[in-house]
CSV table of C-alpha atoms and ligand atoms in Angstrom, one decimal:
chain,number,residue,atom,x,y,z
E,1,MET,CA,109.4,109.9,119.6
E,2,LYS,CA,110.3,106.2,118.8
E,3,PRO,CA,113.5,105.8,116.0
E,4,ILE,CA,111.9,105.5,112.4
E,5,GLN,CA,112.3,102.1,110.3
E,6,MET,CA,112.4,101.0,107.3
E,7,VAL,CA,110.8,97.7,108.8
E,8,ASP,CA,109.5,97.8,112.6
E,9,LEU,CA,110.2,94.3,113.6
E,10,LYS,CA,110.4,94.8,117.3
E,11,SER,CA,107.3,97.0,117.6
E,12,GLN,CA,105.5,94.3,115.4
E,13,TYR,CA,107.0,91.4,118.0
E,14,LEU,CA,106.2,93.7,121.5
E,15,ARG,CA,102.6,93.8,120.0
E,16,LEU,CA,101.8,89.9,119.9
E,17,LYS,CA,104.8,89.1,121.6
E,18,ASN,CA,102.3,87.0,123.9
E,19,GLU,CA,101.1,84.7,122.0
E,20,ILE,CA,104.2,84.6,119.3
E,21,ASP,CA,106.4,83.4,122.7
E,22,SER,CA,104.4,81.0,123.4
E,23,ALA,CA,103.8,79.4,119.9
E,24,ILE,CA,107.8,79.6,119.7
E,25,LEU,CA,108.1,77.3,123.0
E,26,ASN,CA,105.0,75.0,121.9
E,27,VAL,CA,107.7,73.1,119.0
E,28,LEU,CA,110.4,73.6,121.5
E,29,GLU,CA,108.5,71.0,124.1
E,30,SER,CA,107.4,69.1,120.8
E,31,THR,CA,110.9,69.0,119.6
E,32,ALA,CA,108.6,68.5,116.4
E,33,PHE,CA,110.7,70.4,114.5
E,34,ILE,CA,110.6,70.0,110.4
E,35,ASN,CA,107.4,69.2,109.0
E,36,GLY,CA,106.1,69.7,112.6
E,37,PRO,CA,102.4,69.8,113.2
E,38,ASP,CA,102.3,73.8,112.8
E,39,VAL,CA,103.6,73.4,108.7
E,40,LYS,CA,100.5,72.1,107.9
E,41,PHE,CA,98.1,74.0,110.2
E,42,LEU,CA,99.7,76.9,108.3
E,43,GLU,CA,99.0,75.5,104.5
E,44,SER,CA,95.6,74.9,105.6
E,45,GLU,CA,94.9,78.1,106.6
E,46,LEU,CA,97.7,79.9,103.7
E,47,ASN,CA,94.8,78.3,101.2
E,48,GLU,CA,91.4,79.5,103.7
E,49,TYR,CA,92.8,82.9,103.6
E,50,LEU,CA,93.9,83.1,99.7
E,51,ASP,CA,91.2,80.6,99.0
E,52,SER,CA,93.5,78.4,97.1
E,53,LYS,CA,93.7,74.8,96.8
E,54,PHE,CA,97.2,73.5,97.3
E,55,THR,CA,99.8,76.3,99.6
E,56,ILE,CA,103.4,73.6,100.0
E,57,GLY,CA,105.5,75.2,102.4
E,58,CYS,CA,109.2,76.1,101.7
E,59,ALA,CA,112.7,77.8,102.7
E,60,ASN,CA,112.2,80.6,100.7
E,61,GLY,CA,111.3,82.9,98.7
E,62,THR,CA,114.0,82.1,96.5
E,63,ASP,CA,113.6,78.7,96.6
E,64,ALA,CA,109.7,79.0,96.3
E,65,LEU,CA,110.9,80.4,92.3
E,66,GLN,CA,113.2,77.7,91.4
E,67,ILE,CA,111.0,74.6,92.6
E,68,ALA,CA,107.8,76.7,90.7
E,69,LEU,CA,110.2,76.5,87.5
E,70,MET,CA,111.7,72.5,88.6
E,71,ALA,CA,107.9,72.3,88.6
E,72,LEU,CA,106.5,72.4,85.0
E,73,ASP,CA,107.9,71.0,82.4
E,74,LEU,CA,110.5,72.9,80.9
E,75,HIS,CA,114.5,72.9,79.1
E,76,PRO,CA,117.4,74.2,79.0
E,77,GLY,CA,116.9,77.4,77.0
E,78,ASP,CA,113.4,77.7,76.6
E,79,GLU,CA,113.2,81.5,77.4
E,80,VAL,CA,111.0,82.9,80.7
E,81,ILE,CA,109.5,86.3,80.7
E,82,THR,CA,109.9,89.1,83.7
E,83,THR,CA,110.6,92.4,84.0
E,84,PRO,CA,113.8,94.1,84.9
E,85,PHE,CA,112.3,95.7,87.6
E,86,THR,CA,112.5,93.5,90.0
E,87,PHE,CA,114.3,91.6,93.2
E,88,ILE,CA,117.4,89.4,91.7
E,89,ALA,CA,116.2,86.3,92.3
E,90,THR,CA,113.3,86.2,89.9
E,91,ALA,CA,116.1,86.5,87.2
E,92,GLU,CA,118.5,83.9,89.1
E,93,VAL,CA,116.2,81.1,89.3
E,94,ILE,CA,116.0,80.9,85.7
E,95,SER,CA,119.3,81.8,84.8
E,96,LEU,CA,120.2,78.6,87.7
E,97,LEU,CA,117.9,76.4,85.8
E,98,HIS,CA,120.1,76.8,82.5
E,99,LEU,CA,116.6,78.5,81.0
E,100,THR,CA,117.0,81.9,79.2
E,101,PRO,CA,115.4,84.9,81.1
E,102,LYS,CA,113.8,87.7,78.7
E,103,PHE,CA,112.8,90.9,79.3
E,104,VAL,CA,109.5,93.3,79.2
E,105,ASP,CA,109.4,97.0,80.7
E,106,VAL,CA,107.2,97.6,83.0
E,107,LEU,CA,105.2,101.1,83.2
E,108,PRO,CA,105.9,104.2,84.4
E,109,GLY,CA,102.7,104.3,86.7
E,110,SER,CA,101.8,100.8,88.4
E,111,PHE,CA,105.6,99.7,87.9
E,112,ASN,CA,104.4,96.1,87.4
E,113,MET,CA,104.7,94.8,83.6
E,114,ASP,CA,103.6,96.5,80.3
E,115,VAL,CA,101.4,93.9,79.3
E,116,GLU,CA,101.0,96.0,75.4
E,117,GLN,CA,105.1,94.7,75.4
E,118,LEU,CA,104.6,91.1,76.5
E,119,GLU,CA,102.9,89.5,73.0
E,120,ALA,CA,105.9,90.8,71.0
E,121,THR,CA,108.5,89.5,73.1
E,122,ILE,CA,106.6,85.4,72.9
E,123,THR,CA,109.2,83.5,70.6
E,124,GLU,CA,108.5,79.6,69.7
E,125,ASN,CA,110.4,79.4,72.7
E,126,THR,CA,108.0,81.2,75.3
E,127,LYS,CA,107.3,79.0,78.3
E,128,CYS,CA,106.8,80.5,81.1
E,129,ILE,CA,105.6,83.8,82.2
E,130,ILE,CA,107.0,85.4,86.2
E,131,PRO,CA,104.7,88.3,86.5
E,132,VAL,CA,106.1,90.2,89.2
E,133,HIS,CA,103.4,91.8,91.9
E,134,LEU,CA,105.9,94.6,92.9
E,135,TYR,CA,105.7,96.7,95.8
E,136,GLY,CA,102.0,95.6,97.1
E,137,GLN,CA,99.8,95.6,93.3
E,138,SER,CA,98.8,93.0,91.3
E,139,CYS,CA,100.2,93.1,87.8
E,140,ASP,CA,97.0,93.0,85.6
E,141,MET,CA,96.6,89.5,85.1
E,142,GLN,CA,93.8,89.2,83.3
E,143,PRO,CA,95.4,89.5,79.7
E,144,ILE,CA,98.2,88.1,81.2
E,145,MET,CA,96.1,85.2,81.6
E,146,ALA,CA,95.0,85.0,78.0
E,147,ILE,CA,97.6,85.7,76.3
E,148,ALA,CA,99.5,82.7,78.6
E,149,GLU,CA,96.7,80.3,77.3
E,150,ASN,CA,96.4,81.3,74.0
E,151,HIS,CA,100.2,80.7,73.3
E,152,LYS,CA,100.1,77.4,75.9
E,153,ILE,CA,102.3,79.4,78.3
E,154,ALA,CA,103.1,78.5,81.5
E,155,ILE,CA,102.6,81.5,84.2
E,156,VAL,CA,104.8,81.4,87.7
E,157,GLU,CA,102.9,84.8,89.8
E,158,ASP,CA,106.3,86.2,92.1
E,159,ASN,CA,104.0,87.0,94.3
E,160,ALA,CA,106.6,87.7,97.9
E,161,GLN,CA,105.2,91.7,97.9
E,162,SER,CA,102.1,91.9,97.9
E,163,VAL,CA,100.6,88.8,99.8
E,164,GLY,CA,96.8,89.9,100.7
E,165,CYS,CA,96.4,91.8,97.7
E,166,ASN,CA,93.1,91.4,95.6
E,167,TYR,CA,92.6,91.8,91.4
E,168,THR,CA,89.2,92.1,90.1
E,169,PHE,CA,88.5,90.9,86.7
E,170,GLU,CA,86.3,92.4,84.2
E,171,ASP,CA,83.4,90.7,85.1
E,172,GLY,CA,83.1,91.7,88.9
E,173,SER,CA,84.9,88.3,90.4
E,174,SER,CA,88.4,88.6,91.7
E,175,ARG,CA,90.7,87.0,93.6
E,176,LYS,CA,93.9,87.4,95.5
E,177,THR,CA,97.8,87.5,93.7
E,178,GLY,CA,99.4,84.6,93.9
E,179,THR,CA,96.6,82.0,92.7
E,180,MET,CA,95.5,83.2,89.4
E,181,GLY,CA,98.8,81.9,87.5
E,182,THR,CA,100.0,78.3,87.2
E,183,ILE,CA,102.2,78.3,89.9
E,184,GLY,CA,102.4,81.8,92.6
E,185,THR,CA,105.5,82.0,95.0
E,186,GLN,CA,105.5,83.7,98.8
E,187,SER,CA,108.0,85.2,100.9
E,188,PHE,CA,108.2,84.8,104.1
E,189,TYR,CA,111.8,87.1,104.8
E,190,PRO,CA,111.7,89.4,107.5
E,191,SER,CA,110.8,92.2,106.1
E,192,LYS,CA,107.7,91.7,104.1
E,193,ASN,CA,104.3,91.6,105.1
E,194,LEU,CA,104.0,88.2,106.0
E,195,SER,CA,106.9,87.7,107.8
E,196,CYS,CA,108.7,85.1,110.2
E,197,TYR,CA,111.9,85.2,112.4
E,198,GLY,CA,114.3,84.1,109.2
E,199,ASP,CA,113.5,82.5,106.1
E,200,GLY,CA,110.8,81.3,105.0
E,201,GLY,CA,108.6,80.5,101.3
E,202,ALA,CA,105.5,79.2,99.6
E,203,LEU,CA,104.3,77.6,96.5
E,204,PHE,CA,100.2,78.0,95.5
E,205,THR,CA,98.9,76.1,93.1
E,206,GLN,CA,95.1,75.5,91.7
E,207,ASP,CA,96.0,72.2,90.4
E,208,GLU,CA,96.7,68.6,91.9
E,209,ALA,CA,99.2,67.4,89.8
E,210,LEU,CA,101.2,70.2,90.1
E,211,HIS,CA,100.9,69.8,93.3
E,212,ASP,CA,101.9,66.7,93.7
E,213,ASN,CA,104.8,67.3,91.7
E,214,ILE,CA,106.0,70.3,93.9
E,215,ARG,CA,105.9,69.0,97.1
E,216,MET,CA,107.9,65.8,95.2
E,217,ILE,CA,110.3,68.3,94.6
E,218,VAL,CA,110.9,70.3,97.5
E,219,ASN,CA,111.2,67.1,99.3
E,220,HIS,CA,114.8,65.3,97.8
E,221,GLY,CA,112.2,64.5,94.4
E,222,SER,CA,110.8,61.6,96.8
E,223,LYS,CA,107.2,60.7,97.2
E,224,LYS,CA,107.9,57.2,99.8
E,225,LYS,CA,111.0,57.6,101.5
E,226,TYR,CA,114.7,56.1,99.9
E,227,TYR,CA,112.6,56.2,96.7
E,228,ASN,CA,113.7,59.1,94.1
E,229,ASP,CA,111.9,60.1,91.5
E,230,VAL,CA,113.6,62.9,89.7
E,231,VAL,CA,116.0,64.8,91.1
E,232,GLY,CA,115.0,67.3,93.3
E,233,VAL,CA,115.9,69.9,95.9
E,234,ASN,CA,115.6,70.0,100.2
E,235,SER,CA,113.5,73.0,101.2
E,236,ARG,CA,111.3,73.2,104.4
E,237,LEU,CA,110.0,75.6,105.7
E,238,ASP,CA,110.8,74.8,109.2
E,239,THR,CA,108.1,74.8,112.3
E,240,ILE,CA,109.2,77.2,114.3
E,241,GLN,CA,108.4,79.5,111.3
E,242,ALA,CA,105.1,78.1,110.7
E,243,ALA,CA,104.1,78.9,113.8
E,244,ILE,CA,105.2,82.7,114.1
E,245,LEU,CA,103.5,83.4,110.7
E,246,ARG,CA,100.3,81.7,111.4
E,247,ILE,CA,100.0,84.1,114.4
E,248,LYS,CA,101.1,87.0,112.0
E,249,LEU,CA,98.8,85.4,109.1
E,250,LYS,CA,95.3,86.3,112.1
E,251,TYR,CA,96.1,90.0,111.7
E,252,LEU,CA,97.3,90.3,108.0
E,253,ASP,CA,94.7,91.6,107.6
E,254,ASN,CA,94.7,94.5,110.3
E,255,ASP,CA,98.4,95.0,109.1
E,256,THR,CA,97.4,95.5,105.9
E,257,SER,CA,95.0,98.0,106.7
E,258,ASN,CA,97.5,100.0,109.1
E,259,ARG,CA,100.3,100.3,105.8
E,260,ASN,CA,96.9,101.9,103.8
E,261,SER,CA,96.3,104.2,106.6
E,262,ALA,CA,100.1,105.7,106.6
E,263,ALA,CA,99.8,106.0,102.3
E,264,GLU,CA,96.5,107.4,102.4
E,265,TYR,CA,99.1,110.1,105.2
E,266,TYR,CA,101.4,110.0,103.0
E,267,ASP,CA,99.6,110.7,99.9
E,268,LEU,CA,97.4,113.7,101.4
E,269,ARG,CA,101.2,115.8,102.8
E,270,PHE,CA,102.6,115.0,98.9
E,271,LYS,CA,99.7,115.7,96.8
E,272,GLU,CA,100.5,119.1,96.7
E,273,ASN,CA,104.2,119.1,96.1
E,274,GLU,CA,105.2,119.1,92.0
E,275,LEU,CA,108.3,117.7,92.7
E,276,ILE,CA,107.2,114.2,94.6
E,277,GLN,CA,105.1,112.0,92.1
E,278,THR,CA,102.7,109.8,94.7
E,279,PRO,CA,102.4,105.7,94.0
E,280,GLU,CA,99.3,105.0,91.6
E,281,ARG,CA,96.9,103.1,92.9
E,282,SER,CA,95.6,100.5,89.4
E,283,SER,CA,91.9,100.5,89.4
E,284,ASN,CA,91.2,96.8,89.4
E,285,SER,CA,93.7,95.9,92.3
E,286,THR,CA,94.4,96.9,95.7
E,287,HIS,CA,97.2,98.2,97.4
E,288,VAL,CA,99.3,96.1,100.5
E,289,PHE,CA,101.5,98.5,99.9
E,290,HIS,CA,104.8,96.1,100.4
E,291,GLN,CA,106.1,99.8,99.8
E,292,TYR,CA,105.9,103.2,100.0
E,293,THR,CA,107.9,104.2,96.8
E,294,LEU,CA,107.6,108.4,95.7
E,295,LYS,CA,109.8,109.2,91.9
E,296,VAL,CA,111.2,112.5,92.3
E,297,LYS,CA,112.0,115.0,89.8
E,298,HIS,CA,114.9,115.6,90.7
E,299,SER,CA,118.5,115.4,93.4
E,300,ARG,CA,116.6,111.9,95.2
E,301,ASN,CA,120.1,110.5,96.3
E,302,GLU,CA,120.5,114.5,98.0
E,303,LEU,CA,116.7,113.2,99.4
E,304,GLN,CA,118.1,110.2,100.8
E,305,THR,CA,121.0,111.6,102.6
E,306,ALA,CA,118.6,114.7,103.9
E,307,LEU,CA,116.8,112.2,105.1
E,308,GLY,CA,119.4,110.0,106.7
E,309,GLU,CA,120.5,113.1,108.9
E,310,LYS,CA,116.5,113.7,110.4
E,311,GLY,CA,117.4,110.0,111.6
E,312,ILE,CA,113.9,108.6,108.4
E,313,PRO,CA,115.4,105.3,106.4
E,314,SER,CA,114.6,105.4,103.1
E,315,MET,CA,115.4,103.0,100.2
E,316,ILE,CA,116.1,102.9,96.7
E,317,TYR,CA,114.0,99.5,95.1
E,318,TYR,CA,115.6,98.9,92.6
E,319,PRO,CA,119.3,100.7,91.5
E,320,ILE,CA,119.5,98.8,89.2
E,321,PRO,CA,117.5,97.1,86.4
E,322,LEU,CA,118.5,93.5,86.2
E,323,HIS,CA,119.5,94.0,82.3
E,324,LEU,CA,122.0,96.3,83.2
E,325,GLN,CA,123.4,94.1,86.5
E,326,LYS,CA,126.9,92.7,86.3
E,327,ALA,CA,125.8,89.1,86.5
E,328,TYR,CA,123.5,90.1,83.2
E,329,GLN,CA,126.5,91.6,81.1
E,330,THR,CA,126.7,89.2,78.8
E,331,ALA,CA,122.9,88.0,77.9
E,332,GLY,CA,122.8,90.6,75.6
E,333,TYR,CA,121.3,93.6,77.0
E,334,SER,CA,122.4,97.1,77.1
E,335,ASN,CA,121.3,100.9,77.6
E,336,GLY,CA,118.4,102.4,76.7
E,337,ASP,CA,116.9,98.6,75.9
E,338,PHE,CA,114.4,99.0,78.9
E,339,PRO,CA,114.0,102.8,79.5
E,340,VAL,CA,111.3,102.8,81.6
E,341,SER,CA,112.7,100.4,84.1
E,342,GLU,CA,116.1,102.0,83.8
E,343,ARG,CA,114.1,105.5,83.8
E,344,LEU,CA,112.2,105.0,87.8
E,345,SER,CA,115.9,103.1,89.3
E,346,GLU,CA,116.9,106.9,88.8
E,347,GLU,CA,113.7,108.2,90.3
E,348,VAL,CA,112.3,105.9,92.8
E,349,ILE,CA,112.7,106.0,96.5
E,350,SER,CA,110.7,104.4,99.4
E,351,LEU,CA,109.9,105.9,102.8
E,352,PRO,CA,109.7,103.4,105.5
E,353,MET,CA,106.0,101.5,105.6
E,354,HIS,CA,104.8,98.5,107.9
E,355,SER,CA,102.3,98.4,110.2
E,356,GLU,CA,103.7,100.2,113.2
E,357,LEU,CA,104.3,104.0,111.6
E,358,SER,CA,103.0,106.7,114.7
E,359,GLN,CA,101.6,110.0,113.8
E,360,ASP,CA,104.6,111.7,115.3
E,361,GLN,CA,106.4,109.8,112.9
E,362,LEU,CA,104.8,110.1,110.1
E,363,ASP,CA,104.8,114.1,110.4
E,364,HIS,CA,108.3,114.1,110.9
E,365,ILE,CA,108.9,111.7,107.7
E,366,CYS,CA,106.3,114.6,105.9
E,367,ASP,CA,107.4,117.7,107.3
E,368,SER,CA,111.2,116.6,106.3
E,369,VAL,CA,110.1,115.0,102.4
E,370,ASN,CA,108.5,118.2,101.9
E,371,ALA,CA,111.0,121.1,103.1
E,372,PHE,CA,113.7,119.4,100.9
E,373,TYR,CA,110.8,120.2,98.0
E,374,PRO,CA,109.7,123.3,99.0
T,1,PLP,C1,112.5,88.8,98.3
T,1,PLP,C2,111.2,88.3,97.0
T,1,PLP,C3,112.2,87.8,96.4
T,1,PLP,C4,113.2,86.1,97.5
T,1,PLP,O1,112.8,86.6,98.7
T,1,PLP,P1,113.4,85.3,99.4
T,1,PLP,O2,112.6,84.4,100.9
T,1,PLP,O3,114.5,87.1,100.3
T,1,PLP,O4,114.3,83.9,98.9
T,1,PLP,C5,112.1,87.0,95.4
T,1,PLP,N1,111.1,88.1,95.1
T,1,PLP,C6,110.8,89.3,94.7
T,1,PLP,C7,109.6,89.8,94.1
T,1,PLP,C8,111.0,89.8,95.9
T,1,PLP,O5,110.5,90.9,96.8
């Protein structure tokens, strides 16, 4: 059996090696390292894949979030709502821009924003909501979009973990995550579902004026070279990374289906075990299984150690909810404020999940988890 990885980038690379090597070599030959043709091609291929009007490449998913907030007309002290059960980047950019992060708890089943609690968190200072499509499933966007529209609030979808996920509205129509909000943001970090060989990110919008604004911000606030209209940033997707992403995008749906097969097998093997809860599937969202995350009744950390001893990596996403992080200790939150996130941080454990898992690896993982909870 091949060694088990959380994400097996090496096996994926070997499967696509010929295409990827030649795509990288082409960039080397062209020396168009910055804003080369592959960047534009990738942007239009992402538009097509996501049915999005505009895609703008940038340097990473955290930049994408920051640039999204810079592109909206926000002012210091404006409140931006997100959940405390996410990666730090989501809240970090809010604080960096001197905006105020406000948290709404998540649902224990989907791990996504509890929309019922959203309305009560909105004040006259609320200017933006950042729903995070966690682990590969969409937040319940229809009510979030209705609330945002009512209150004239922007939505920035943090789609770092859910590229390719589909959300279905009550009328039966559906949209890809990242294309429903005012702006959507993507990360192409190596462990993400659509990933490059370094850092990369993108923003999506359906609004031409916002697109123009974002293009200007990512390029030093400049439309015309050496004429700077606003204070911007330098955030670019490298041509080499775009060339790699163009290859991987062709295989994304196939990779997602491999992830789903692995998830279905995990479900099957754990469903009889009363000490383990398998991930819930939202009725109005597909799942792209960025993570396969169990909730366990007890001894989560001991399980992690036991799996490690059998050569099985696992991760805790996330061990400390954001409102209890040291970085946010002066934000006025305390233990007990977001009980669901706090409980989840003690119950969750993510198992190896990627497009290259073999049956013998899956069996070894399932046997080992079930043996720990007999
Ligand atoms: C990975 C991730 C980011 C940040 O992406 P980077 O490319 O690493 O900057 C932001 N939000 C979420 C939810 C993520 O998982």
